[in-house]
C-alpha cells in the first residue's frame, strides 16, 4: 500500500517538476521576446535619431534662414533626446535578457512595457497637436521660427506615433500569448517549492 502511494506521489512530483521546467523555459521565451522586441524598437528609434541629427545638422548649417533653419534646428534638438531614450531603452532591454523572472514578475514586466508604449502614444498625439498649433501660429504672426518648429514637431510626433503604435501592438501580442500561457499553466514558481493553482 505504501509502495503504491509512494509511486503515485513520485509520479505527481515528477509531473509538477516537469511542468515547472517546461513552464520556466516558456516564460524565459516570453521574456526574451519582450526584451527582443524592445531592443529592436530601440535600434529603429536610435537609427531614426542619428539620421535626423545628421541631416538636421547639415541643413541647419547650410540654411540661409527662413523656416527651414528652425525646422532643422528642432530636428537636431528633438532627436538628441530620442537618441538618449533609445540608448537607455536598449541598455535596459539587453540587461533584462539575463534575468530569470517568476510568472508574476513576468506579467508585471509585460504590463509595464505595454503601458509605457500606450502612454507614449497619447503623448505623441499631444506633440502632433502642438506641432499643428505652432505652425498655424507661425503663419498667423508670420514667424519663421514657429513655422519651422511646428513642422518639425509635427513630423517627429507623427513618426513617434507610428513607432509607439507598432511597438504597443507587438508587445500586446506577446503579452496576450503570455497571459494565455499563464492561464493554461497555473504553476507557481518559488525559491523553495513548486505549487499549482486550482481555480475553484
Coordinates of N, CA, C and O in Angstrom, one line a residue:
X1 N 0.8 -1.2 0.0 CA 0.0 0.0 0.0 C 0.9 1.3 0.0 O 0.6 2.2 -0.7
X2 N 1.9 1.2 0.9 CA 2.8 2.4 1.0 C 3.5 2.5 -0.3 O 3.8 3.6 -0.8
X3 N 4.0 1.4 -0.9 CA 4.7 1.4 -2.1 C 3.9 2.0 -3.2 O 4.4 2.9 -4.0
X4 N 2.6 1.7 -3.3 CA 1.7 2.2 -4.3 C 1.6 3.7 -4.1 O 1.6 4.5 -5.1
X5 N 1.4 4.1 -2.9 CA 1.2 5.6 -2.6 C 2.5 6.3 -3.0 O 2.4 7.4 -3.5
X6 N 3.6 5.8 -2.6 CA 4.9 6.4 -2.9 C 5.1 6.6 -4.4 O 5.6 7.6 -4.9
X7 N 4.7 5.5 -5.2 CA 4.8 5.6 -6.6 C 3.9 6.7 -7.2 O 4.3 7.5 -8.1
X8 N 2.7 6.8 -6.7 CA 1.8 7.9 -7.1 C 2.3 9.2 -6.7 O 2.3 10.2 -7.5
X9 N 2.8 9.3 -5.5 CA 3.3 10.6 -5.0 C 4.5 11.0 -5.9 O 4.7 12.2 -6.3
X10 N 5.4 10.0 -6.2 CA 6.6 10.3 -7.0 C 6.2 10.8 -8.4 O 6.7 11.7 -9.0
X11 N 5.1 10.1 -9.0 CA 4.6 10.5 -10.3 C 4.1 11.9 -10.3 O 4.4 12.7 -11.2
X12 N 3.3 12.3 -9.3 CA 2.8 13.6 -9.2 C 3.9 14.6 -9.1 O 3.9 15.7 -9.8
X13 N 4.9 14.3 -8.2 CA 6.1 15.3 -8.1 C 6.8 15.4 -9.4 O 7.2 16.5 -9.8
X14 N 7.0 14.3 -10.1 CA 7.7 14.3 -11.4 C 6.9 15.2 -12.4 O 7.5 16.0 -13.1
X15 N 5.6 15.0 -12.4 CA 4.8 15.8 -13.4 C 4.9 17.3 -13.0 O 5.0 18.1 -13.9
X16 N 4.8 17.6 -11.7 CA 4.9 19.0 -11.3 C 6.2 19.6 -11.6 O 6.3 20.7 -12.1
X17 N 7.3 18.8 -11.4 CA 8.6 19.3 -11.7 C 8.8 19.5 -13.1 O 9.4 20.5 -13.6
X18 N 8.3 18.5 -13.9 CA 8.5 18.6 -15.4 C 7.7 19.8 -15.9 O 8.2 20.6 -16.8
X19 N 6.5 20.1 -15.3 CA 5.7 21.2 -15.7 C 6.4 22.5 -15.4 O 6.4 23.5 -16.1
X20 N 7.1 22.5 -14.2 CA 7.8 23.7 -13.8 C 8.9 24.0 -14.7 O 9.1 25.2 -15.1
X21 N 9.7 23.0 -15.1 CA 10.8 23.2 -16.0 C 10.3 23.7 -17.4 O 10.8 24.6 -17.9
X22 N 9.3 23.0 -17.9 CA 8.7 23.4 -19.2 C 8.2 24.9 -19.1 O 8.4 25.7 -20.0
X23 N 7.5 25.1 -18.1 CA 6.9 26.5 -17.9 C 7.9 27.5 -17.8 O 7.8 28.6 -18.3
X24 N 9.0 27.2 -17.0 CA 10.0 28.2 -16.8 C 10.7 28.5 -18.1 O 11.1 29.6 -18.4
X25 N 11.0 27.4 -18.9 CA 11.6 27.6 -20.2 C 10.7 28.5 -21.1 O 11.1 29.4 -21.8
X26 N 9.4 28.2 -21.0 CA 8.4 29.0 -21.8 C 8.4 30.5 -21.4 O 8.3 31.4 -22.2
X27 N 8.4 30.7 -20.0 CA 8.4 32.0 -19.5 C 9.7 32.7 -20.0 O 9.6 33.9 -20.3
X28 N 10.8 32.0 -20.0 CA 12.0 32.6 -20.5 C 11.9 33.1 -21.9 O 12.4 34.1 -22.3
X29 N 11.2 32.3 -22.7 CA 11.0 32.6 -24.1 C 10.1 33.9 -24.3 O 10.4 34.8 -25.1
X30 N 9.0 34.0 -23.4 CA 8.2 35.1 -23.5 C 8.9 36.4 -23.0 O 8.8 37.5 -23.6
X31 N 9.7 36.3 -22.0 CA 10.5 37.4 -21.5 C 11.6 37.8 -22.5 O 11.8 39.0 -22.7
X32 N 12.2 36.8 -23.2 CA 13.2 37.1 -24.2 C 12.5 37.8 -25.4 O 13.0 38.8 -25.9
X33 N 11.3 37.4 -25.8 CA 10.6 38.0 -26.9 C 10.3 39.5 -26.5 O 10.4 40.4 -27.4
X34 N 9.8 39.7 -25.3 CA 9.6 41.1 -24.9 C 10.8 42.0 -25.0 O 10.7 43.1 -25.5
X35 N 11.9 41.5 -24.5 CA 13.1 42.3 -24.5 C 13.7 42.4 -25.9 O 14.3 43.4 -26.3
X36 N 13.5 41.3 -26.7 CA 14.0 41.4 -28.1 C 13.2 42.4 -28.9 O 13.7 43.2 -29.7
X37 N 11.8 42.5 -28.7 CA 11.0 43.5 -29.4 C 11.4 44.9 -29.0 O 11.6 45.8 -29.8
X38 N 11.7 45.0 -27.7 CA 12.1 46.4 -27.2 C 13.5 46.7 -27.8 O 13.7 47.9 -28.2
X39 N 14.4 45.8 -27.8 CA 15.7 46.1 -28.3 C 15.7 46.5 -29.8 O 16.3 47.5 -30.2
X40 N 14.9 45.7 -30.6 CA 14.7 46.0 -32.0 C 14.1 47.4 -32.2 O 14.5 48.2 -33.0
X41 N 13.1 47.7 -31.4 CA 12.5 49.0 -31.4 C 13.4 50.2 -31.1 O 13.5 51.2 -31.8
X42 N 14.2 50.0 -30.1 CA 15.2 51.0 -29.7 C 16.3 51.2 -30.8 O 16.8 52.3 -31.0
X43 N 16.6 50.1 -31.5 CA 17.6 50.2 -32.6 C 17.0 51.1 -33.7 O 17.7 51.9 -34.3
X44 N 15.7 50.9 -34.0 CA 15.0 51.7 -35.0 C 14.9 53.1 -34.6 O 15.2 54.0 -35.4
X45 N 14.6 53.3 -33.3 CA 14.5 54.7 -32.8 C 15.8 55.4 -32.8 O 16.0 56.6 -33.2
X46 N 16.9 54.7 -32.4 CA 18.2 55.2 -32.4 C 18.7 55.5 -33.9 O 19.3 56.6 -34.1
X47 N 18.4 54.7 -34.8 CA 18.8 54.9 -36.2 C 18.1 56.1 -36.8 O 18.7 57.0 -37.5
X48 N 16.8 56.2 -36.5 CA 16.0 57.4 -36.9 C 16.6 58.7 -36.3 O 16.8 59.7 -37.0
X49 N 17.0 58.6 -35.0 CA 17.5 59.8 -34.3 C 18.9 60.2 -35.0 O 19.1 61.4 -35.2
X50 N 19.7 59.2 -35.2 CA 21.1 59.5 -35.8 C 20.9 60.1 -37.2 O 21.6 61.1 -37.5
X51 N 20.0 59.6 -38.0 CA 19.8 60.1 -39.3 C 19.3 61.5 -39.3 O 19.7 62.4 -40.0
X52 N 18.3 61.8 -38.4 CA 17.8 63.1 -38.3 C 18.8 64.1 -37.7 O 18.8 65.3 -38.1
X53 N 19.6 63.7 -36.8 CA 20.7 64.6 -36.3 C 21.6 64.9 -37.4 O 22.0 66.1 -37.5
X54 N 22.0 63.9 -38.2 CA 23.0 64.2 -39.3 C 22.4 65.1 -40.3 O 23.0 66.1 -40.7
X55 N 21.2 64.8 -40.8 CA 20.6 65.6 -41.8 C 20.2 67.0 -41.3 O 20.4 68.0 -41.9
X56 N 19.7 67.0 -40.0 CA 19.3 68.3 -39.4 C 20.5 69.2 -39.2 O 20.4 70.4 -39.4
X57 N 21.7 68.6 -38.7 CA 22.9 69.4 -38.5 C 23.4 70.0 -39.8 O 23.7 71.2 -39.9
X58 N 23.3 69.2 -40.9 CA 23.8 69.7 -42.2 C 22.8 70.8 -42.7 O 23.3 71.8 -43.2
X59 N 21.5 70.5 -42.6 CA 20.5 71.5 -43.0 C 20.6 72.8 -42.2 O 20.5 73.9 -42.8
X60 N 20.8 72.7 -40.9 CA 20.9 73.8 -40.0 C 22.1 74.7 -40.4 O 22.0 75.9 -40.5
X61 N 23.2 74.0 -40.7 CA 24.5 74.7 -41.0 C 24.4 75.4 -42.4 O 25.0 76.5 -42.6
X62 N 23.7 74.8 -43.3 CA 23.6 75.3 -44.7 C 22.4 76.2 -45.0 O 22.3 76.7 -46.1
X63 N 21.5 76.4 -44.0 CA 20.3 77.2 -44.2 C 20.7 78.7 -44.2 O 21.3 79.2 -43.3
X64 N 20.2 79.3 -45.2 CA 20.4 80.8 -45.3 C 19.4 81.5 -44.3 O 19.7 82.7 -44.0
X65 N 18.4 80.9 -43.9 CA 17.4 81.5 -43.0 C 16.1 80.9 -43.3 O 15.9 79.9 -44.0
X66 N 15.0 81.6 -42.8 CA 13.7 81.1 -43.0 C 13.3 80.0 -42.1 O 14.0 79.6 -41.2
X67 N 12.1 79.4 -42.4 CA 11.6 78.4 -41.5 C 12.4 77.1 -41.6 O 12.4 76.3 -40.6
X68 N 13.1 76.9 -42.7 CA 13.9 75.6 -42.9 C 15.0 75.6 -41.8 O 15.3 74.5 -41.3
X69 N 15.6 76.7 -41.5 CA 16.7 76.8 -40.5 C 16.1 76.2 -39.1 O 16.8 75.4 -38.5
X70 N 15.0 76.7 -38.7 CA 14.4 76.3 -37.5 C 13.8 74.9 -37.5 O 13.8 74.2 -36.5
X71 N 13.4 74.4 -38.7 CA 13.0 73.1 -38.9 C 14.1 72.1 -38.6 O 14.0 71.2 -37.8
X72 N 15.3 72.4 -39.2 CA 16.4 71.5 -39.0 C 17.0 71.6 -37.5 O 17.4 70.6 -36.9
X73 N 16.9 72.8 -37.0 CA 17.3 73.1 -35.6 C 16.5 72.2 -34.6 O 17.1 71.5 -33.8
X74 N 15.2 72.2 -34.8 CA 14.4 71.4 -33.9 C 14.6 69.9 -34.1 O 14.6 69.1 -33.2
X75 N 14.8 69.5 -35.4 CA 15.1 68.1 -35.7 C 16.3 67.6 -34.8 O 16.3 66.5 -34.3
X76 N 17.4 68.5 -34.8 CA 18.6 68.1 -34.1 C 18.3 68.0 -32.6 O 18.7 67.0 -31.9
X77 N 17.6 69.0 -32.0 CA 17.4 69.0 -30.6 C 16.4 67.9 -30.2 O 16.7 67.2 -29.2
X78 N 15.4 67.7 -31.0 CA 14.4 66.6 -30.7 C 15.0 65.2 -30.7 O 14.8 64.4 -29.8
X79 N 15.9 65.0 -31.7 CA 16.4 63.7 -31.9 C 17.6 63.4 -31.0 O 18.0 62.2 -30.8
X80 N 18.2 64.4 -30.4 CA 19.2 64.2 -29.4 C 18.5 63.5 -28.2 O 19.1 62.6 -27.6
X81 N 17.3 64.0 -27.9 CA 16.5 63.4 -26.8 C 16.1 61.9 -27.2 O 16.2 61.0 -26.4
X82 N 15.7 61.8 -28.4 CA 15.3 60.4 -28.9 C 16.5 59.5 -28.8 O 16.3 58.3 -28.5
X83 N 17.7 60.0 -29.2 CA 18.9 59.1 -29.1 C 19.2 58.7 -27.7 O 19.5 57.5 -27.4
X84 N 19.0 59.6 -26.8 CA 19.2 59.3 -25.4 C 18.3 58.2 -24.9 O 18.6 57.3 -24.2
X85 N 17.0 58.4 -25.3 CA 15.9 57.4 -24.9 C 16.2 56.1 -25.5 O 16.0 55.0 -24.8
X86 N 16.7 56.1 -26.7 CA 17.0 54.8 -27.4 C 18.1 54.1 -26.7 O 18.1 52.8 -26.5
X87 N 19.2 54.8 -26.4 CA 20.3 54.2 -25.7 C 19.9 53.6 -24.3 O 20.3 52.5 -23.9
X88 N 19.1 54.4 -23.6 CA 18.6 54.0 -22.3 C 17.8 52.7 -22.4 O 17.9 51.8 -21.7
X89 N 16.8 52.7 -23.4 CA 16.0 51.6 -23.5 C 16.7 50.4 -24.0 O 16.4 49.2 -23.6
X90 N 17.6 50.5 -24.9 CA 18.4 49.4 -25.4 C 19.3 48.8 -24.3 O 19.3 47.5 -24.2
X91 N 19.9 49.6 -23.5 CA 20.7 49.1 -22.4 C 19.9 48.3 -21.4 O 20.3 47.2 -21.0
X92 N 18.7 48.9 -21.1 CA 17.8 48.2 -20.2 C 17.3 46.9 -20.7 O 17.3 45.9 -20.0
X93 N 16.9 46.8 -22.0 CA 16.4 45.6 -22.6 C 17.5 44.5 -22.6 O 17.2 43.3 -22.3
X94 N 18.7 44.9 -23.0 CA 19.8 43.9 -23.0 C 20.1 43.4 -21.6 O 20.5 42.2 -21.5
X95 N 20.1 44.3 -20.7 CA 20.4 43.8 -19.3 C 19.3 42.9 -18.8 O 19.6 41.9 -18.1
X96 N 18.0 43.1 -19.1 CA 16.9 42.3 -18.7 C 17.0 40.9 -19.3 O 16.3 40.0 -18.7
X97 N 17.6 40.7 -20.4 CA 17.6 39.4 -21.1 C 18.2 38.3 -20.2 O 17.9 37.1 -20.4
X98 N 19.1 38.6 -19.3 CA 19.7 37.7 -18.4 C 19.0 37.4 -17.1 O 19.4 36.6 -16.3
X99 N 17.9 38.1 -16.9 CA 17.1 37.9 -15.7 C 16.2 36.7 -15.8 O 15.6 36.4 -16.9
X100 N 16.0 36.0 -14.7 CA 15.0 34.9 -14.6 C 13.9 35.4 -13.7 O 14.0 35.6 -12.5
X101 N 12.7 35.6 -14.4 CA 11.6 36.2 -13.7 C 10.5 35.1 -13.4 O 10.4 34.2 -14.1
X102 N 9.9 35.3 -12.2 CA 8.7 34.5 -11.9 C 7.6 34.8 -12.8 O 7.6 35.8 -13.5
X103 N 6.5 34.0 -12.8 CA 5.3 34.3 -13.6 C 4.7 35.7 -13.2 O 4.4 36.4 -14.1
X104 N 4.7 36.0 -11.9 CA 4.1 37.3 -11.5 C 5.0 38.4 -12.0 O 4.5 39.4 -12.5
X105 N 6.3 38.2 -11.9 CA 7.2 39.3 -12.3 C 7.2 39.4 -13.8 O 7.3 40.6 -14.3
X106 N 7.1 38.3 -14.5 CA 7.0 38.4 -16.0 C 5.7 39.1 -16.4 O 5.8 40.0 -17.3
X107 N 4.6 38.9 -15.8 CA 3.4 39.5 -16.1 C 3.5 41.0 -15.8 O 3.0 41.9 -16.6
X108 N 4.1 41.4 -14.7 CA 4.2 42.8 -14.3 C 5.1 43.5 -15.3 O 4.8 44.6 -15.7
X109 N 6.2 42.9 -15.7 CA 7.1 43.5 -16.7 C 6.4 43.7 -18.0 O 6.6 44.7 -18.7
X110 N 5.6 42.7 -18.4 CA 4.9 42.8 -19.7 C 3.9 43.9 -19.6 O 3.8 44.7 -20.6
X111 N 3.1 44.0 -18.5 CA 2.1 45.0 -18.4 C 2.8 46.4 -18.4 O 2.3 47.4 -19.0
X112 N 3.9 46.5 -17.8 CA 4.6 47.8 -17.7 C 5.1 48.3 -19.1 O 4.9 49.5 -19.4
X113 N 5.6 47.4 -19.9 CA 6.1 47.8 -21.2 C 5.0 48.2 -22.1 O 5.0 49.1 -22.9
X114 N 3.8 47.4 -22.0 CA 2.7 47.8 -22.8 C 2.1 49.1 -22.4 O 1.8 49.9 -23.3
X115 N 2.0 49.4 -21.1 CA 1.5 50.7 -20.6 C 2.5 51.8 -21.1 O 2.0 52.9 -21.4
X116 N 3.8 51.6 -21.0 CA 4.7 52.6 -21.4 C 4.5 53.1 -22.9 O 4.4 54.3 -23.2
X117 N 4.3 52.1 -23.8 CA 4.1 52.5 -25.2 C 2.7 53.1 -25.4 O 2.5 53.9 -26.3
X118 N 1.8 52.6 -24.6 CA 0.4 53.2 -24.8 C 0.4 54.6 -24.3 O -0.2 55.5 -25.0
X119 N 1.0 54.9 -23.2 CA 1.1 56.3 -22.7 C 1.9 57.2 -23.7 O 1.6 58.3 -23.9
X120 N 3.0 56.6 -24.2 CA 3.8 57.4 -25.2 C 3.0 57.7 -26.4 O 3.1 58.8 -27.0
X121 N 2.1 56.8 -26.8 CA 1.2 57.1 -27.9 C 0.3 58.3 -27.7 O 0.1 59.1 -28.5
X122 N -0.2 58.4 -26.4 CA -1.0 59.5 -26.0 C -0.2 60.8 -26.1 O -0.7 61.8 -26.5
X123 N 1.0 60.7 -25.6 CA 1.9 61.9 -25.7 C 2.2 62.3 -27.1 O 2.3 63.5 -27.4
X124 N 2.3 61.3 -28.0 CA 2.6 61.6 -29.4 C 1.5 62.4 -30.0 O 1.7 63.3 -30.8
X125 N 0.2 62.1 -29.6 CA -0.9 62.9 -30.1 C -0.8 64.4 -29.6 O -1.1 65.3 -30.4
X126 N -0.3 64.6 -28.4 CA -0.1 65.9 -27.9 C 1.0 66.6 -28.7 O 0.8 67.8 -29.1
X127 N 2.1 65.9 -29.0 CA 3.1 66.5 -29.9 C 2.6 66.9 -31.2 O 2.9 68.0 -31.7
X128 N 1.8 66.1 -31.8 CA 1.2 66.4 -33.1 C 0.3 67.6 -33.0 O 0.4 68.5 -33.9
X129 N -0.5 67.7 -32.0 CA -1.3 68.9 -31.8 C -0.5 70.1 -31.6 O -0.9 71.2 -32.1
X130 N 0.6 70.0 -30.8 CA 1.4 71.2 -30.6 C 2.1 71.6 -31.9 O 2.3 72.8 -32.1
X131 N 2.5 70.6 -32.7 CA 3.1 71.0 -34.0 C 2.2 71.7 -34.9 O 2.5 72.7 -35.5
X132 N 0.9 71.2 -34.9 CA -0.1 72.0 -35.7 C -0.3 73.4 -35.2 O -0.4 74.3 -36.0
X133 N -0.4 73.5 -33.9 CA -0.6 74.8 -33.3 C 0.5 75.8 -33.6 O 0.3 76.9 -34.0
X134 N 1.7 75.3 -33.4 CA 2.9 76.2 -33.6 C 3.0 76.6 -35.1 O 3.3 77.8 -35.4
X135 N 2.7 75.7 -36.0 CA 2.8 76.0 -37.4 C 1.7 77.0 -37.8 O 1.9 78.0 -38.5
X136 N 0.5 76.8 -37.3 CA -0.6 77.7 -37.5 C -0.3 79.1 -36.9 O -0.6 80.1 -37.5
X137 N 0.2 79.1 -35.7 CA 0.5 80.3 -35.0 C 1.6 81.1 -35.8 O 1.6 82.3 -35.9
X138 N 2.6 80.3 -36.3 CA 3.7 80.9 -37.1 C 3.1 81.6 -38.4 O 3.6 82.7 -38.8
X139 N 2.1 81.0 -39.0 CA 1.5 81.6 -40.2 C 0.7 82.8 -39.8 O 0.7 83.8 -40.5
X140 N 0.1 82.8 -38.6 CA -0.7 83.9 -38.2 C 0.1 85.2 -37.9 O -0.3 86.3 -38.2
X141 N 1.3 85.0 -37.3 CA 2.1 86.1 -36.9 C 3.3 86.3 -37.8 O 4.2 87.1 -37.5
X142 N 3.4 85.4 -38.9 CA 4.5 85.4 -39.8 C 5.8 85.2 -39.1 O 6.8 86.0 -39.2
X143 N 5.9 84.1 -38.3 CA 7.1 83.8 -37.6 C 7.8 82.5 -38.2 O 7.2 81.4 -38.2
X144 N 8.9 82.7 -38.8 CA 9.6 81.6 -39.4 C 10.0 80.5 -38.3 O 10.0 79.3 -38.6
X145 N 10.4 81.0 -37.2 CA 10.8 80.1 -36.1 C 9.6 79.2 -35.7 O 9.8 78.0 -35.6
X146 N 8.4 79.8 -35.5 CA 7.3 78.9 -35.1 C 6.9 78.0 -36.2 O 6.5 76.8 -35.9
X147 N 6.9 78.5 -37.4 CA 6.6 77.6 -38.5 C 7.5 76.4 -38.6 O 7.1 75.3 -38.8
X148 N 8.8 76.7 -38.5 CA 9.8 75.7 -38.6 C 9.7 74.7 -37.5 O 9.8 73.5 -37.7
X149 N 9.6 75.2 -36.3 CA 9.5 74.3 -35.1 C 8.2 73.5 -35.2 O 8.2 72.3 -34.9
X150 N 7.1 74.1 -35.6 CA 5.9 73.4 -35.7 C 5.9 72.3 -36.7 O 5.5 71.2 -36.5
X151 N 6.5 72.5 -37.9 CA 6.7 71.5 -38.9 C 7.5 70.3 -38.4 O 7.2 69.2 -38.7
X152 N 8.6 70.7 -37.7 CA 9.5 69.6 -37.2 C 8.8 68.8 -36.2 O 8.9 67.5 -36.2
X153 N 8.1 69.4 -35.2 CA 7.4 68.7 -34.2 C 6.3 67.8 -34.7 O 6.1 66.7 -34.3
X154 N 5.7 68.3 -35.7 CA 4.6 67.6 -36.4 C 5.2 66.3 -37.0 O 4.6 65.2 -36.9
X155 N 6.3 66.5 -37.7 CA 7.0 65.3 -38.3 C 7.4 64.3 -37.3 O 7.1 63.1 -37.4
X156 N 8.1 64.8 -36.3 CA 8.6 63.9 -35.2 C 7.5 63.2 -34.4 O 7.6 62.0 -34.1
X157 N 6.5 64.0 -34.2 CA 5.3 63.4 -33.5 C 4.6 62.3 -34.2 O 4.2 61.3 -33.7
X158 N 4.5 62.5 -35.6 CA 3.9 61.5 -36.4 C 4.7 60.2 -36.5 O 4.2 59.1 -36.4
X159 N 6.0 60.4 -36.6 CA 6.9 59.2 -36.6 C 6.8 58.5 -35.3 O 6.6 57.2 -35.2
X160 N 6.8 59.2 -34.1 CA 6.7 58.6 -32.8 C 5.4 57.9 -32.6 O 5.3 56.8 -32.0
X161 N 4.3 58.5 -33.2 CA 3.0 57.8 -33.1 C 3.0 56.5 -33.8 O 2.5 55.5 -33.3
X162 N 3.6 56.4 -35.0 CA 3.7 55.2 -35.7 C 4.6 54.2 -35.0 O 4.3 53.0 -34.9
X163 N 5.7 54.7 -34.5 CA 6.6 53.9 -33.8 C 6.0 53.3 -32.5 O 6.1 52.0 -32.3
X164 N 5.4 54.1 -31.7 CA 4.9 53.6 -30.4 C 3.7 52.7 -30.7 O 3.4 51.8 -29.9
X165 N 2.9 53.0 -31.7 CA 1.7 52.2 -32.0 C 2.2 50.8 -32.5 O 1.6 49.8 -32.0
X166 N 3.2 50.8 -33.3 CA 3.8 49.5 -33.7 C 4.3 48.7 -32.5 O 4.1 47.5 -32.4
X167 N 5.1 49.4 -31.7 CA 5.7 48.7 -30.5 C 4.6 48.2 -29.6 O 4.7 47.1 -29.0
X168 N 3.6 49.0 -29.4 CA 2.5 48.6 -28.5 C 1.8 47.3 -29.0 O 1.5 46.4 -28.3
X169 N 1.5 47.3 -30.3 CA 0.8 46.2 -30.9 C 1.7 44.9 -30.8 O 1.2 43.8 -30.5
X170 N 3.0 45.1 -31.0 CA 3.9 43.9 -30.9 C 4.0 43.4 -29.5 O 3.9 42.2 -29.2
X171 N 4.1 44.3 -28.5 CA 4.2 43.9 -27.1 C 2.8 43.4 -26.6 O 2.8 42.4 -25.8
X172 N 1.8 44.0 -27.1 CA 0.4 43.5 -26.7 C 0.2 42.0 -27.2 O -0.4 41.2 -26.5
X173 N 0.7 41.8 -28.4 CA 0.6 40.4 -29.0 C 1.4 39.4 -28.1 O 0.9 38.3 -27.8
X174 N 2.6 39.8 -27.8 CA 3.4 38.9 -26.9 C 2.8 38.8 -25.6 O 2.8 37.7 -25.0
X175 N 2.2 39.9 -25.0 CA 1.6 39.8 -23.7 C 0.3 38.9 -23.7 O 0.0 38.2 -22.8
X176 N -0.4 39.0 -24.8 CA -1.6 38.1 -25.0 C -1.2 36.6 -24.9 O -1.9 35.8 -24.3
X177 N -0.1 36.3 -25.6 CA 0.4 34.9 -25.6 C 0.8 34.5 -24.2 O 0.6 33.4 -23.7
X178 N 1.5 35.5 -23.5 CA 1.9 35.2 -22.1 C 0.8 35.0 -21.2 O 0.7 34.0 -20.4
X179 N -0.3 35.8 -21.3 CA -1.4 35.7 -20.4 C -2.2 34.4 -20.7 O -2.6 33.7 -19.7
X180 N -2.3 34.0 -21.9 CA -3.0 32.7 -22.2 C -2.2 31.5 -21.7 O -2.7 30.6 -21.2
X181 N -0.8 31.7 -21.8 CA 0.0 30.6 -21.3 C -0.1 30.5 -19.8 O -0.2 29.3 -19.2
X182 N -0.2 31.6 -19.1 CA -0.3 31.5 -17.6 C -1.7 31.0 -17.2 O -1.8 30.3 -16.1
X183 N -2.7 31.3 -18.0 CA -4.0 30.7 -17.6 C -4.0 29.2 -17.8 O -4.7 28.5 -17.1
X184 N -3.3 28.7 -18.8 CA -3.4 27.3 -19.1 C -2.4 26.5 -18.3 O -2.5 25.3 -18.1
X185 N -1.4 27.2 -17.8 CA -0.3 26.6 -16.9 C -0.2 27.3 -15.6 O 0.8 28.0 -15.4
X186 N -1.1 27.2 -14.7 CA -1.1 28.0 -13.5 C -0.1 27.4 -12.5 O -0.5 27.0 -11.4
X187 N 1.1 27.3 -12.9 CA 2.1 26.8 -12.0 C 2.9 28.0 -11.3 O 3.2 28.9 -12.0
X188 N 3.0 27.9 -10.0 CA 3.7 28.9 -9.3 C 5.2 28.5 -9.0 O 5.4 27.4 -8.6
X189 N 6.1 29.4 -9.3 CA 7.5 29.0 -9.0 C 8.0 29.9 -7.9 O 7.8 31.1 -7.9
X190 N 8.6 29.2 -6.9 CA 9.1 29.9 -5.8 C 10.5 29.5 -5.6 O 11.0 28.5 -6.1
X191 N 11.3 30.2 -4.7 CA 12.6 29.8 -4.5 C 12.7 28.5 -3.7 O 13.7 27.8 -3.7
X192 N 11.6 28.1 -3.0 CA 11.7 26.9 -2.1 C 10.7 25.8 -2.5 O 10.6 24.8 -1.8
X193 N 9.9 26.0 -3.5 CA 9.0 25.0 -3.9 C 8.2 25.3 -5.1 O 8.3 26.3 -5.7
X194 N 7.4 24.3 -5.5 CA 6.5 24.4 -6.7 C 5.1 24.1 -6.3 O 4.9 23.1 -5.5
X195 N 4.1 24.9 -6.7 CA 2.8 24.6 -6.4 C 1.9 24.8 -7.6 O 2.3 25.3 -8.6
X196 N 0.7 24.4 -7.5 CA -0.3 24.5 -8.6 C -1.5 25.3 -8.1 O -2.0 25.0 -6.9
X197 N -2.0 26.2 -8.9 CA -3.2 26.9 -8.5 C -4.4 26.2 -9.0 O -4.5 25.8 -10.2
X198 N -5.4 25.9 -8.2 CA -6.7 25.3 -8.6 C -7.7 26.4 -8.6 O -8.0 27.0 -7.6
X199 N -8.3 26.6 -9.8 CA -9.4 27.6 -9.9 C -10.7 27.0 -9.4 O -11.1 26.0 -9.9
X200 N -11.3 27.5 -8.4 CA -12.5 27.0 -7.8 C -13.7 27.5 -8.4 O -13.7 28.7 -8.9

